[in-house]
Amino acid sequence: MMDKKQIWQAVLGEIEVTISKSHFVTWFSNTYIASIEDGQVVIAVPHGFSKEWLENKYDKFIRESLAKHCGEITSIEYRVASQERGCSDGMGSVKQENRMPSLATLPTGVFGLYETNLNSRYTFDNHIIGSHNELARAACESVAEDPGNKYNPLFIYGGVGLGKTHLLQAIGNHVLRQERGDRVKYVTSEKFTTELVDSIRRQNIDLFKKTYREIDILLIDDIQFVGGKEKTQEELFHLFNALYQQNKQIVFCSDRPPRSIATLEERLRSRFEGGMIVDIVRPDLETKVAILSEKCRMLNFPASYEALEYIAQNIQSNVRELEGALNRFIATCQLKKISPNLESAITVLDPHFQKTPVDVLTPKKIIEAVSSYYNIPAEEIIGKGRRGNVVRPRQMAVFLIRTATRMSYPCIGKELGGRDHTTIMHAFKKAEEEMERNDMFEQEILSIKERFLL
Ligand code: ADP
Ligand code: MG
């Protein structure tokens, strides 16, 4: 029987494969099951924000996933961990309200600025090396051993779910474990922007700057999202210079190389390119099997080689999904007390794998994928605006929808904010032309497919 921790691990595994990495880190870090009794579950969360989000956005998912692993759930309560310990921080009133707390209700000051944001679950010990990530791993270890002196900045890029965040966090955890007193901070570029905006609103930007300039090892994840954010880029540029001059280590992760981050200021791009750039590619079959068997070894789960090979063969895209499938397999085997061989793997996972991309691809998903890739809100892609940088993503969306779903032009028009079918036809033709003569266009279509739609 799984214990609380294992159950939550399995639930997280499932959630992780379905939501964006940044959301996952933001909303699920430091959550755990505080208690389960007669179908009543209490989930501890680190702060009011994640409570609101889990309640409003992920409750259904969590409920279903929990039910799979531990039978019927009668109620779920999300409880802020510090409140549980009886600590009153003036946010008690927020608890009763059924909406996101407005900024004004939060304590003033630098909310969260001093947090390392590290999750101890990501270490080098449980990071598996394969030919696809060897170089990145070596660079990260070397940086963790001797921060500021080797590869500075270190820039890691690669597709979704290939272990970038894991490595970035592992650097931080390793450094902390050395106990040299280094100040480490992990932050996603989105969170960096939010903190910056908050500090401007609260008129304590100096404190923001000071805090960041005192960091010894700064780990910035998903840096591709600074594209187009001028103020963030400006702050980042000055911060970078300040830290760099003092030999402080900076590491960036991105889903694409610096030159492919659209609307990145030249001066930042050249900073990023001034250090070491390494990529992580998709693991090959052998590596995927190795990753799975290593995970089984760590979890002390005796899966057969054939079962793992079956999983590896059926998951092309990334390690996150490998993990998700493995977690599902483990949980089901334990729950139903079946032996973890090839036959069970097929029984458990085949229905799951049967959902080929073509079946599940919907216009909505495609629009969301395009939206994530370009960091433009879906509403804008659907909307009527013709701002320069939305036209091309819109064409891509039309192209992808048409080729993936074979929907008629009028239907696509409906999905895209009620556009006329001739407009859609025109956009499709335009995209086809671009595909023919513009390598970048084709490359971007491929990246979107690879990263979000496979
Ligand atoms: P990314 O940031 O590149 O999108 P993550 O670091 O979030 O990917 O990795 C997704 C999941 O896969 C995480 O749970 C991570 O621990 C796991 N993972 C990825 N690569 C490896 C690896 N080489 N060894 C062990 N676990 C891995
Ligand atoms: Mg990541």
Coordinates of C-alpha atoms and ligand atoms in Angstrom, one line a residue:
M1 CA 0.0 0.0 0.0
M2 CA 1.3 3.4 -0.9
D3 CA 1.9 5.9 1.9
K4 CA 1.0 9.6 1.8
K5 CA 4.2 10.6 0.3
Q6 CA 4.1 8.0 -2.5
I7 CA 0.5 8.8 -3.3
W8 CA 1.3 12.5 -3.6
Q9 CA 4.3 11.7 -5.7
A10 CA 2.1 9.8 -8.1
V11 CA -0.5 12.6 -8.2
L12 CA 2.3 15.1 -8.9
G13 CA 3.7 12.9 -11.6
E14 CA 0.4 13.0 -13.4
I15 CA -0.1 16.7 -13.0
E16 CA 3.3 17.4 -14.1
V17 CA 2.7 15.9 -17.5
T18 CA -0.4 17.9 -18.1
I19 CA 0.5 21.5 -17.1
S20 CA 3.3 23.8 -18.0
K21 CA 6.5 23.4 -16.1
S22 CA 6.4 26.9 -14.7
H23 CA 2.9 26.5 -13.4
F24 CA 3.9 23.2 -11.9
V25 CA 6.8 24.7 -10.1
T26 CA 4.9 27.7 -9.0
W27 CA 1.8 26.0 -7.7
F28 CA 3.0 22.6 -6.6
S29 CA 6.4 23.2 -5.0
N30 CA 6.4 22.4 -1.4
T31 CA 2.9 20.8 -1.3
Y32 CA 2.3 17.6 0.4
I33 CA -0.5 15.5 1.8
A34 CA -0.9 16.4 5.5
S35 CA -3.4 13.7 6.2
I36 CA -5.8 11.2 4.7
E37 CA -8.5 9.7 6.7
D38 CA -11.7 8.0 5.6
G39 CA -11.5 9.7 2.2
Q40 CA -10.9 13.1 3.7
V41 CA -7.7 14.6 2.5
V42 CA -5.8 17.6 3.7
I43 CA -3.2 19.0 1.4
A44 CA -0.7 21.3 2.8
V45 CA 0.4 24.2 0.6
P46 CA 3.1 26.8 1.2
H47 CA 1.0 30.0 0.8
G48 CA -2.4 31.5 0.1
F49 CA -1.7 31.8 -3.6
S50 CA -1.2 28.2 -4.2
K51 CA -4.2 27.4 -2.0
E52 CA -6.4 29.6 -4.2
W53 CA -4.9 28.1 -7.4
L54 CA -5.2 24.5 -6.3
E55 CA -8.8 25.1 -5.1
N56 CA -9.9 26.9 -8.2
K57 CA -7.9 25.4 -11.0
Y58 CA -6.6 22.0 -10.1
D59 CA -9.1 20.7 -7.6
K60 CA -10.9 18.5 -10.1
F61 CA -7.7 17.0 -11.4
I62 CA -6.2 16.4 -8.0
R63 CA -9.5 14.8 -6.9
E64 CA -9.5 12.4 -9.9
S65 CA -5.9 11.6 -9.6
L66 CA -6.1 11.0 -5.8
A67 CA -9.1 8.7 -6.3
K68 CA -7.1 6.6 -8.7
H69 CA -4.5 6.0 -6.1
C70 CA -6.4 5.8 -2.9
G71 CA -10.0 5.1 -3.6
E72 CA -13.0 7.3 -2.9
I73 CA -12.3 10.9 -1.8
T74 CA -15.1 12.6 0.1
S75 CA -13.4 15.9 0.7
I76 CA -10.2 17.8 0.0
E77 CA -9.0 20.7 2.0
Y78 CA -6.1 22.8 1.1
R79 CA -4.4 24.3 4.1
V80 CA -1.6 26.8 4.2
A81 CA 1.2 25.0 6.1
S82 CA 2.1 27.9 8.3
Q83 CA -1.5 28.4 9.4
E84 CA -1.5 24.8 10.4
R85 CA 1.3 25.5 12.7
G86 CA -0.9 28.2 14.3
C87 CA 1.2 31.1 12.9
S88 CA -0.9 34.1 12.3
D89 CA 0.5 36.4 9.7
G90 CA -2.3 38.7 9.1
M91 CA -3.5 36.7 6.1
G92 CA -6.1 34.8 8.0
S93 CA -8.8 37.0 6.6
V94 CA -7.8 36.0 3.1
K95 CA -8.6 32.5 3.9
Q96 CA -12.3 33.1 4.0
E97 CA -12.5 34.9 0.7
N98 CA -13.2 32.8 -2.3
R99 CA -10.9 34.6 -4.8
M100 CA -7.3 35.5 -5.4
P101 CA -6.1 37.8 -2.6
S102 CA -5.5 41.2 -4.1
L103 CA -2.0 42.5 -3.7
A104 CA -3.2 45.1 -1.2
T105 CA -4.2 42.4 1.3
L106 CA -0.8 40.8 1.3
P107 CA 1.8 41.9 3.8
T108 CA 3.9 44.7 2.4
G109 CA 7.6 44.3 2.0
V110 CA 9.4 41.9 -0.2
F111 CA 7.2 39.0 -0.5
G112 CA 9.2 35.9 -1.2
L113 CA 12.4 37.7 -2.3
Y114 CA 14.6 36.0 0.1
E115 CA 13.4 32.5 -0.8
T116 CA 15.9 30.2 -2.5
N117 CA 12.9 28.6 -4.3
L118 CA 14.8 25.3 -4.3
N119 CA 13.1 22.0 -4.2
S120 CA 15.2 19.4 -2.5
R121 CA 13.7 16.7 -4.8
Y122 CA 16.0 17.8 -7.7
T123 CA 19.6 16.7 -7.1
F124 CA 22.6 15.5 -9.2
D125 CA 22.2 12.1 -7.4
N126 CA 18.9 11.4 -8.9
H127 CA 19.7 13.0 -12.3
I128 CA 20.6 10.3 -14.8
I129 CA 23.3 10.9 -17.4
G130 CA 22.9 9.9 -21.0
S131 CA 24.5 10.9 -24.2
H132 CA 21.7 13.5 -24.7
N133 CA 22.6 15.5 -21.6
E134 CA 26.2 14.6 -20.8
L135 CA 27.7 17.9 -21.6
A136 CA 25.0 20.0 -19.9
R137 CA 25.3 17.8 -16.8
A138 CA 29.1 18.1 -16.7
A139 CA 28.9 21.9 -17.1
C140 CA 26.3 22.1 -14.3
E141 CA 28.4 20.0 -11.9
S142 CA 31.5 22.0 -12.7
V143 CA 29.6 25.2 -12.0
A144 CA 28.2 23.8 -8.7
E145 CA 31.6 22.8 -7.6
D146 CA 33.3 26.1 -8.4
P147 CA 30.7 28.8 -8.9
G148 CA 31.7 31.9 -10.7
N149 CA 35.0 30.7 -12.0
K150 CA 34.4 28.4 -14.8
Y151 CA 31.5 28.9 -17.2
N152 CA 29.9 32.2 -16.6
P153 CA 27.2 32.6 -17.5
L154 CA 26.1 29.1 -18.3
F155 CA 23.2 28.9 -20.7
I156 CA 21.4 25.6 -21.1
Y157 CA 18.7 25.1 -23.6
G158 CA 16.5 22.2 -24.9
G159 CA 12.9 21.1 -25.3
V160 CA 10.3 20.7 -22.7
G161 CA 10.7 18.0 -20.0
L162 CA 14.3 17.2 -20.7
G163 CA 15.6 18.0 -17.3
K164 CA 16.7 21.6 -17.5
T165 CA 14.9 22.7 -14.4
H166 CA 16.1 19.6 -12.7
L167 CA 19.7 20.5 -13.4
L168 CA 19.3 24.1 -12.5
Q169 CA 17.8 23.1 -9.2
A170 CA 20.5 20.5 -8.7
I171 CA 23.2 23.2 -8.9
G172 CA 21.4 25.2 -6.2
N173 CA 21.0 22.2 -3.9
H174 CA 24.5 21.1 -4.4
V175 CA 25.9 24.6 -3.6
L176 CA 23.7 24.8 -0.5
R177 CA 25.0 21.4 0.7
Q178 CA 28.6 22.7 0.5
E179 CA 27.7 25.1 3.4
R180 CA 30.0 27.8 2.2
G181 CA 27.4 30.3 3.0
D182 CA 26.7 31.1 -0.6
R183 CA 23.4 32.8 -1.2
V184 CA 21.5 30.9 -3.9
K185 CA 18.4 31.8 -5.6
Y186 CA 16.4 30.0 -8.2
V187 CA 13.7 31.9 -10.1
T188 CA 11.8 31.6 -13.3
S189 CA 12.0 34.6 -15.5
E190 CA 8.2 35.0 -15.1
K191 CA 8.6 35.2 -11.3
F192 CA 11.4 37.6 -11.7
T193 CA 9.1 39.9 -13.7
T194 CA 6.3 39.5 -11.2
E195 CA 8.6 40.4 -8.3
L196 CA 10.0 43.4 -10.3
V197 CA 6.5 44.6 -11.1
D198 CA 5.4 44.2 -7.4
S199 CA 8.4 46.0 -6.2
I200 CA 7.7 48.9 -8.5
R201 CA 4.1 49.0 -7.4
R202 CA 5.2 49.0 -3.8
Q203 CA 7.9 51.5 -4.4
N204 CA 10.7 49.4 -3.0
I205 CA 12.6 48.6 -6.2
D206 CA 15.8 49.5 -4.4
L207 CA 15.2 46.6 -2.1
F208 CA 14.5 44.4 -5.0
K209 CA 17.8 45.4 -6.7
K210 CA 19.8 45.1 -3.5
T211 CA 18.4 41.6 -2.7
Y212 CA 19.3 40.3 -6.1
R213 CA 22.7 41.9 -6.2
E214 CA 23.6 40.1 -3.0
I215 CA 23.1 36.7 -4.5
D216 CA 26.1 34.5 -5.1
I217 CA 24.5 32.0 -7.4
L218 CA 21.6 33.1 -9.5
L219 CA 19.6 30.5 -11.4
I220 CA 17.1 31.8 -13.8
D221 CA 14.8 29.4 -15.5
D222 CA 12.7 29.7 -18.7
I223 CA 14.6 32.9 -19.7
Q224 CA 12.8 32.7 -23.1
F225 CA 9.9 34.5 -21.4
V226 CA 11.8 37.7 -21.1
G227 CA 11.3 38.2 -24.8
G228 CA 9.5 41.4 -25.4
K229 CA 9.6 42.5 -21.7
E230 CA 11.7 45.6 -21.9
K231 CA 11.7 46.6 -18.3
T232 CA 12.6 43.1 -17.2
Q233 CA 15.4 42.9 -19.7
E234 CA 16.8 46.2 -18.6
E235 CA 16.8 45.2 -14.9
L236 CA 18.3 41.8 -15.9
F237 CA 21.0 43.4 -17.9
H238 CA 22.1 45.6 -15.0
L239 CA 21.8 42.8 -12.5
F240 CA 23.8 40.6 -14.8
N241 CA 26.6 43.1 -15.0
A242 CA 26.7 43.7 -11.3
L243 CA 26.9 40.0 -10.5
Y244 CA 29.2 39.2 -13.2
Q245 CA 31.7 41.8 -12.2
Q246 CA 31.9 40.3 -8.8
N247 CA 32.4 36.8 -10.2
K248 CA 29.0 35.6 -9.1
Q249 CA 27.7 32.7 -10.9
I250 CA 24.7 33.0 -13.2
V251 CA 22.9 30.1 -15.0
F252 CA 20.1 30.4 -17.4
C253 CA 17.8 27.8 -18.9
S254 CA 15.7 28.3 -22.0
D255 CA 13.7 26.2 -24.4
R256 CA 15.6 27.7 -27.3
P257 CA 19.1 29.2 -27.9
P258 CA 19.6 32.9 -27.3
R259 CA 19.5 33.8 -30.9
S260 CA 16.0 32.3 -31.3
I261 CA 14.5 34.3 -28.4
A262 CA 12.5 36.9 -30.4
T263 CA 12.6 40.5 -29.1
L264 CA 15.6 39.9 -26.9
E265 CA 17.8 43.0 -26.7
E266 CA 21.1 42.6 -28.5
R267 CA 23.1 43.6 -25.4
L268 CA 21.5 40.8 -23.4
R269 CA 21.9 38.3 -26.2
S270 CA 25.5 39.0 -26.4
R271 CA 25.8 38.5 -22.6
F272 CA 24.1 35.2 -22.8
E273 CA 26.4 34.1 -25.6
G274 CA 29.4 35.3 -23.8
G275 CA 29.7 32.3 -21.6
M276 CA 29.1 28.7 -22.2
I277 CA 26.1 27.4 -24.1
V278 CA 25.1 23.8 -23.9
D279 CA 22.0 22.0 -25.2
I280 CA 20.0 19.0 -24.1
V281 CA 18.4 16.9 -26.8
R282 CA 15.9 14.1 -26.7
P283 CA 17.2 10.9 -25.2
D284 CA 17.5 7.9 -27.5
L285 CA 15.8 4.6 -26.8
E286 CA 18.6 3.1 -24.7
T287 CA 18.9 6.2 -22.6
K288 CA 15.2 6.3 -22.0
V289 CA 15.3 2.7 -20.8
A290 CA 18.3 3.6 -18.6
I291 CA 16.4 6.5 -17.1
L292 CA 13.4 4.4 -16.4
S293 CA 15.4 1.5 -14.8
E294 CA 17.3 4.0 -12.7
K295 CA 14.1 5.5 -11.5
C296 CA 12.8 2.1 -10.6
R297 CA 16.0 1.3 -8.8
M298 CA 15.6 4.5 -6.8
L299 CA 12.0 3.7 -6.0
N300 CA 12.9 0.1 -5.3
F301 CA 10.4 -1.1 -7.8
P302 CA 11.2 -4.3 -9.7
A303 CA 9.9 -3.7 -13.2
S304 CA 10.9 -6.0 -16.0
Y305 CA 13.2 -4.8 -18.7
E306 CA 10.6 -5.5 -21.4
A307 CA 8.0 -3.4 -19.5
L308 CA 10.4 -0.5 -19.4
E309 CA 11.4 -0.9 -23.0
Y310 CA 7.7 -0.8 -23.9
I311 CA 7.2 2.5 -22.1
A312 CA 10.3 4.0 -23.6
Q313 CA 9.2 2.9 -27.1
N314 CA 5.9 4.6 -26.7
I315 CA 7.1 7.9 -25.4
Q316 CA 9.0 9.9 -27.9
S317 CA 9.0 13.3 -26.5
N318 CA 10.4 13.8 -23.1
V319 CA 11.6 12.6 -19.7
R320 CA 8.7 14.2 -17.9
E321 CA 6.3 12.0 -19.8
L322 CA 8.4 9.0 -19.3
E323 CA 8.2 9.7 -15.6
G324 CA 4.5 10.2 -15.8
A325 CA 3.9 6.9 -17.5
L326 CA 6.2 5.1 -15.1
N327 CA 4.4 6.6 -12.1
R328 CA 1.1 5.5 -13.5
F329 CA 2.4 2.0 -14.1
I330 CA 3.9 1.8 -10.6
A331 CA 0.8 3.1 -8.9
T332 CA -1.5 0.7 -10.8
C333 CA 0.8 -2.3 -10.2
Q334 CA 0.9 -1.6 -6.5
L335 CA -2.7 -0.9 -6.2
K336 CA -3.9 -3.9 -8.2
K337 CA -1.1 -6.0 -6.9
I338 CA -0.1 -7.1 -10.3
S339 CA 3.4 -8.0 -11.3
P340 CA 5.3 -5.3 -13.2
N341 CA 6.0 -7.2 -16.5
L342 CA 5.4 -6.4 -20.1
E343 CA 1.9 -7.7 -20.1
S344 CA 0.8 -5.5 -17.2
A345 CA 2.6 -2.5 -18.8
I346 CA 0.5 -3.1 -22.0
T347 CA -2.7 -3.5 -20.0
V348 CA -2.1 -0.4 -17.9
L349 CA -0.6 1.9 -20.4
D350 CA -1.9 0.9 -23.8
P351 CA -5.2 2.9 -23.5
H352 CA -3.1 5.8 -22.4
F353 CA -0.7 5.6 -25.4
Q354 CA -3.6 5.0 -27.8
K355 CA -4.4 8.7 -27.7
T356 CA -2.3 9.6 -30.8
P357 CA -1.7 13.2 -31.2
V358 CA -4.0 13.5 -34.2
D359 CA -6.9 12.2 -32.1
V360 CA -6.4 14.6 -29.2
L361 CA -5.3 17.7 -31.1
T362 CA -8.0 20.3 -30.9
P363 CA -7.9 23.9 -32.3
K364 CA -7.9 25.0 -28.7
K365 CA -4.8 23.0 -27.9
I366 CA -3.0 24.2 -31.0
I367 CA -3.8 27.8 -30.2
E368 CA -2.5 27.3 -26.7
A369 CA 0.7 25.8 -28.0
V370 CA 1.3 28.7 -30.3
S371 CA 0.5 31.0 -27.5
S372 CA 3.0 29.4 -25.2
Y373 CA 5.7 29.3 -27.8
Y374 CA 5.5 33.0 -28.6
N375 CA 4.4 34.1 -25.2
I376 CA 1.4 35.8 -26.6
P377 CA -2.0 35.4 -24.9
A378 CA -4.4 33.1 -26.7
E379 CA -7.0 35.8 -26.7
E380 CA -4.7 37.9 -28.8
I381 CA -4.2 35.2 -31.3
I382 CA -7.9 34.7 -31.5
G383 CA -8.7 38.4 -31.3
K384 CA -8.9 40.9 -34.1
G385 CA -5.7 42.9 -33.4
R386 CA -3.1 43.1 -36.2
R387 CA -0.1 44.1 -34.1
G388 CA 3.0 43.0 -36.0
N389 CA 4.0 40.2 -33.8
V390 CA 0.6 38.5 -33.7
V391 CA 0.0 38.1 -37.4
R392 CA 2.6 35.4 -37.9
P393 CA 1.6 33.3 -34.9
R394 CA -1.9 33.5 -36.1
Q395 CA -0.9 32.2 -39.5
M396 CA 1.0 29.4 -37.8
A397 CA -2.1 28.5 -35.7
V398 CA -4.2 28.3 -38.9
F399 CA -1.6 26.2 -40.6
L400 CA -1.3 23.8 -37.7
I401 CA -5.0 23.5 -37.2
R402 CA -5.7 22.9 -40.8
T403 CA -2.9 20.3 -41.3
A404 CA -3.5 18.5 -38.0
T405 CA -7.3 18.4 -37.8
R406 CA -8.3 18.8 -41.5
M407 CA -11.0 21.1 -40.3
S408 CA -12.9 23.1 -42.9
Y409 CA -12.0 26.8 -43.3
P410 CA -15.3 28.0 -42.0
C411 CA -14.9 25.9 -38.9
I412 CA -11.4 27.1 -38.3
G413 CA -12.8 30.6 -38.7
K414 CA -15.2 30.0 -35.9
E415 CA -12.5 28.7 -33.6
L416 CA -10.4 31.8 -34.4
G417 CA -12.8 34.5 -33.1
G418 CA -15.4 34.2 -35.8
R419 CA -13.3 35.0 -38.8
D420 CA -14.6 34.7 -42.3
H421 CA -13.5 31.5 -44.2
T422 CA -11.8 33.5 -46.9
T423 CA -9.6 35.2 -44.3
I424 CA -8.6 31.8 -43.0
M425 CA -7.9 30.5 -46.5
H426 CA -5.7 33.4 -47.2
A427 CA -3.8 32.9 -43.9
F428 CA -3.3 29.3 -44.7
K429 CA -2.0 30.0 -48.2
K430 CA 0.3 32.6 -46.8
A431 CA 1.7 30.1 -44.2
E432 CA 2.2 27.5 -47.0
E433 CA 4.2 30.1 -48.9
E434 CA 6.3 30.9 -45.9
M435 CA 6.9 27.2 -45.3
E436 CA 8.3 27.0 -48.8
R437 CA 10.7 29.9 -48.7
N438 CA 11.4 30.6 -45.1
D439 CA 13.5 28.2 -43.1
M440 CA 12.8 29.9 -39.8
F441 CA 9.1 29.6 -40.3
E442 CA 9.4 25.9 -40.9
Q443 CA 11.7 25.5 -38.0
E444 CA 9.3 27.3 -35.7
I445 CA 6.4 25.2 -36.8
L446 CA 8.5 22.1 -36.1
S447 CA 9.5 23.3 -32.7
I448 CA 5.9 24.1 -31.7
K449 CA 4.9 20.6 -32.8
E450 CA 7.8 19.0 -31.1
R451 CA 7.5 20.9 -27.9
F452 CA 3.8 21.2 -27.3
L453 CA 1.9 18.9 -29.6
L454 CA 3.5 15.5 -29.6
Ligands
ADP1 P1 12.4 20.9 -18.2 O1 12.8 21.9 -17.2 O2 13.6 20.7 -19.2 O3 11.2 21.1 -18.9 P2 12.3 19.2 -16.0 O4 13.6 19.5 -15.4 O5 11.1 19.8 -15.3 O6 12.3 19.5 -17.5 O7 12.2 17.6 -16.0 C1 10.9 17.0 -16.1 C2 10.9 15.7 -15.2 O8 11.8 14.8 -15.7 C3 11.3 16.1 -13.8 O9 10.6 15.4 -12.9 C4 12.8 15.6 -13.8 O10 13.2 15.2 -12.5 C5 12.7 14.5 -14.8 N1 14.0 14.3 -15.5 C6 14.4 14.9 -16.6 N2 15.6 14.5 -17.0 C7 16.0 13.6 -16.1 C8 17.2 12.9 -16.0 N3 18.2 12.9 -16.8 N4 17.3 12.1 -14.9 C9 16.3 12.0 -14.0 N5 15.2 12.7 -14.1 C10 15.0 13.5 -15.1
MG2 MG 11.8 23.6 -16.7

